[in-house]
mmCIF file of C-alpha atoms in Angstrom:
data_model
loop_
_atom_site.group_PDB
_atom_site.id
_atom_site.type_symbol
_atom_site.label_atom_id
_atom_site.label_comp_id
_atom_site.label_asym_id
_atom_site.label_seq_id
_atom_site.Cartn_x
_atom_site.Cartn_y
_atom_site.Cartn_z
ATOM 1 C CA MET A 1357 152.868 131.985 18.052
ATOM 2 C CA GLU A 1358 153.134 131.388 14.318
ATOM 3 C CA ILE A 1359 156.490 132.008 12.665
ATOM 4 C CA GLN A 1360 156.333 134.561 9.846
ATOM 5 C CA PHE A 1361 158.674 134.118 6.888
ATOM 6 C CA LYS A 1362 159.618 136.911 4.500
ATOM 7 C CA ASP A 1363 158.705 136.142 0.914
ATOM 8 C CA PRO A 1364 160.948 138.034 -1.512
ATOM 9 C CA LYS A 1365 158.624 137.041 -4.377
ATOM 10 C CA LYS A 1366 156.069 139.535 -3.013
ATOM 11 C CA LEU A 1367 158.448 142.445 -3.607
ATOM 12 C CA LYS A 1368 157.941 144.701 -6.651
ATOM 13 C CA LEU A 1369 161.742 144.653 -6.957
ATOM 14 C CA TYR A 1370 161.743 140.874 -7.296
ATOM 15 C CA GLU A 1371 159.294 141.232 -10.234
ATOM 16 C CA LYS A 1372 161.571 143.853 -11.824
ATOM 17 C CA CYS A 1373 164.551 141.506 -11.489
ATOM 18 C CA MET A 1374 162.568 138.758 -13.262
ATOM 19 C CA GLU A 1375 161.583 141.255 -15.981
ATOM 20 C CA LEU A 1376 165.268 142.088 -16.494
ATOM 21 C CA ASN A 1377 166.195 138.361 -16.607
ATOM 22 C CA ASP A 1378 163.561 137.840 -19.335
ATOM 23 C CA LEU A 1379 165.099 140.662 -21.382
ATOM 24 C CA ILE A 1380 168.595 139.383 -20.962
ATOM 25 C CA PHE A 1381 167.729 135.778 -21.838
ATOM 26 C CA THR A 1382 165.750 136.928 -24.856
ATOM 27 C CA PHE A 1383 168.659 138.728 -26.400
ATOM 28 C CA VAL A 1384 171.393 136.222 -25.520
ATOM 29 C CA ARG A 1385 169.384 133.537 -27.272
ATOM 30 C CA SER A 1386 169.435 135.537 -30.492
ATOM 31 C CA ASN A 1387 171.658 134.546 -33.377
ATOM 32 C CA SER A 1388 173.913 137.556 -32.993
ATOM 33 C CA PHE A 1389 175.065 136.357 -29.605
ATOM 34 C CA LYS A 1390 176.244 132.952 -30.807
ATOM 35 C CA GLU A 1391 179.565 134.318 -32.027
ATOM 36 C CA ILE A 1392 180.713 135.879 -28.731
ATOM 37 C CA GLY A 1393 180.791 132.629 -26.789
ATOM 38 C CA SER A 1394 181.569 132.954 -23.066
ATOM 39 C CA LEU A 1395 181.000 136.738 -22.914
ATOM 40 C CA LYS A 1396 177.267 136.221 -22.905
ATOM 41 C CA SER A 1397 177.588 134.321 -19.630
ATOM 42 C CA GLN A 1398 178.950 137.553 -18.078
ATOM 43 C CA ILE A 1399 175.686 139.467 -18.590
ATOM 44 C CA ILE A 1400 173.622 136.460 -17.540
ATOM 45 C CA ARG A 1401 175.647 136.075 -14.332
ATOM 46 C CA SER A 1402 175.569 139.793 -13.407
ATOM 47 C CA GLY A 1403 171.863 140.129 -14.277
ATOM 48 C CA THR A 1404 170.705 137.100 -12.366
ATOM 49 C CA SER A 1405 172.973 137.964 -9.433
ATOM 50 C CA ILE A 1406 170.834 141.046 -8.756
ATOM 51 C CA GLY A 1407 167.732 139.010 -7.907
ATOM 52 C CA ALA A 1408 169.686 136.316 -6.143
ATOM 53 C CA ASN A 1409 171.329 138.844 -3.797
ATOM 54 C CA LEU A 1410 168.012 140.642 -3.310
ATOM 55 C CA THR A 1411 166.390 137.320 -2.277
ATOM 56 C CA GLU A 1412 169.216 136.342 -0.001
ATOM 57 C CA GLY A 1413 169.364 139.786 1.619
ATOM 58 C CA ASN A 1414 165.623 140.079 2.099
ATOM 59 C CA VAL A 1415 165.428 137.000 4.294
ATOM 60 C CA GLN A 1416 168.307 137.962 6.598
ATOM 61 C CA ILE A 1417 167.630 138.420 10.290
ATOM 62 C CA TYR A 1418 170.389 140.934 10.861
ATOM 63 C CA PRO A 1419 170.128 144.312 9.123
ATOM 64 C CA LEU A 1420 173.911 144.549 8.488
ATOM 65 C CA LYS A 1421 173.837 141.297 6.561
ATOM 66 C CA GLU A 1422 170.718 142.399 4.708
ATOM 67 C CA LEU A 1423 172.450 145.623 3.729
ATOM 68 C CA SER A 1424 175.516 143.704 2.547
ATOM 69 C CA PHE A 1425 173.493 141.528 0.160
ATOM 70 C CA TYR A 1426 171.624 144.615 -1.206
ATOM 71 C CA ASN A 1427 174.989 146.250 -1.725
ATOM 72 C CA ASN A 1428 176.123 143.180 -3.712
ATOM 73 C CA ALA A 1429 172.941 143.418 -5.757
ATOM 74 C CA LEU A 1430 173.618 147.070 -6.483
ATOM 75 C CA GLY A 1431 177.121 146.215 -7.690
ATOM 76 C CA SER A 1432 175.720 143.556 -9.987
ATOM 77 C CA ALA A 1433 173.150 145.985 -11.360
ATOM 78 C CA HIS A 1434 175.933 148.431 -12.280
ATOM 79 C CA GLU A 1435 178.003 145.612 -13.759
ATOM 80 C CA THR A 1436 175.006 144.659 -15.899
ATOM 81 C CA LEU A 1437 174.727 148.299 -17.107
ATOM 82 C CA TYR A 1438 178.389 147.991 -18.168
ATOM 83 C CA TRP A 1439 177.811 144.806 -20.115
ATOM 84 C CA LEU A 1440 174.761 146.271 -21.838
ATOM 85 C CA GLU A 1441 176.872 149.182 -23.077
ATOM 86 C CA VAL A 1442 179.670 146.855 -24.242
ATOM 87 C CA PHE A 1443 177.239 144.682 -26.184
ATOM 88 C CA TYR A 1444 175.408 147.656 -27.625
ATOM 89 C CA LYS A 1445 178.592 149.409 -28.757
ATOM 90 C CA ASN A 1446 179.691 146.211 -30.492
ATOM 91 C CA GLY A 1447 176.445 145.811 -32.389
ATOM 92 C CA TYR A 1448 174.942 142.883 -30.389
ATOM 93 C CA LEU A 1449 171.955 144.873 -29.078
ATOM 94 C CA THR A 1450 169.522 147.206 -30.837
ATOM 95 C CA VAL A 1451 168.888 150.655 -29.468
ATOM 96 C CA GLN A 1452 165.468 149.453 -28.286
ATOM 97 C CA GLN A 1453 166.859 146.386 -26.483
ATOM 98 C CA CYS A 1454 169.487 148.502 -24.728
ATOM 99 C CA GLU A 1455 166.957 151.195 -23.762
ATOM 100 C CA ASP A 1456 164.429 148.619 -22.461
ATOM 101 C CA ALA A 1457 167.036 146.896 -20.260
ATOM 102 C CA ASN A 1458 168.509 150.197 -19.102
ATOM 103 C CA THR A 1459 165.047 151.427 -18.088
ATOM 104 C CA VAL A 1460 164.375 148.341 -15.983
ATOM 105 C CA LEU A 1461 167.860 148.445 -14.491
ATOM 106 C CA LYS A 1462 167.470 152.055 -13.439
ATOM 107 C CA GLU A 1463 164.189 151.193 -11.723
ATOM 108 C CA ILE A 1464 165.909 148.286 -9.966
ATOM 109 C CA ILE A 1465 168.775 150.511 -8.802
ATOM 110 C CA LEU A 1466 166.348 153.094 -7.353
ATOM 111 C CA MET A 1467 164.377 150.404 -5.520
ATOM 112 C CA LEU A 1468 167.558 148.779 -4.240
ATOM 113 C CA MET A 1469 168.774 152.090 -2.884
ATOM 114 C CA GLY A 1470 165.484 152.510 -1.061
ATOM 115 C CA MET A 1471 165.787 149.055 0.475
ATOM 116 C CA MET A 1472 169.380 149.837 1.427
ATOM 117 C CA LYS A 1473 168.320 153.017 3.219
ATOM 118 C CA ASN A 1474 165.644 151.066 5.051
ATOM 119 C CA ALA A 1475 168.081 148.360 6.130
ATOM 120 C CA ASN A 1476 170.659 150.973 7.092
ATOM 121 C CA SER A 1477 168.098 152.770 9.278
ATOM 122 C CA LYS A 1478 167.652 149.563 11.287
ATOM 123 C CA ILE A 1479 171.319 149.301 12.048
ATOM 124 C CA GLY A 1480 172.065 150.691 15.456
ATOM 125 C CA LYS A 1481 168.456 150.487 16.544
ATOM 126 C CA GLY A 1482 168.931 146.906 17.680
ATOM 127 C CA SER A 1483 166.292 145.508 15.346
#
C-alpha cells in the first residue's frame, strides 16, 4: 500500500494566501513604509501566519489538531484585517491597496471557515 501525503499547495486557499503575501510584501517594500520601522513586521507576521497555519493544519492526522491550526489561521486573518485598517487610516496604503488586500482576506476567511466546518464534522466520527 502506498502512503498518500496531503499537499497543501494544491488547495485554492493556499494560492489565496500566497496572493495575499504578494500584496503585503509589495506595499511594505514601498517608500512610505520605511518610516514606520518595526510595525511593518506586524502585518508581515500576521499575513504569513495564515498560510503557515493552513499548511500545518492541513497535514494533521487528527481533526481536532487540524481545526486548531485553522482557528489560528482565522485569528491571523482577522489580525491582518486590523493592520490593514491601521495602515490605511494613517496614510500608508492607498484605497486600492487596502481594497485589494481586504478582498483577498475575505475570500481567505470564507474558505477557512469552510475548512473548519469540514474538520469539525470529522470530530466525534472517529476519523
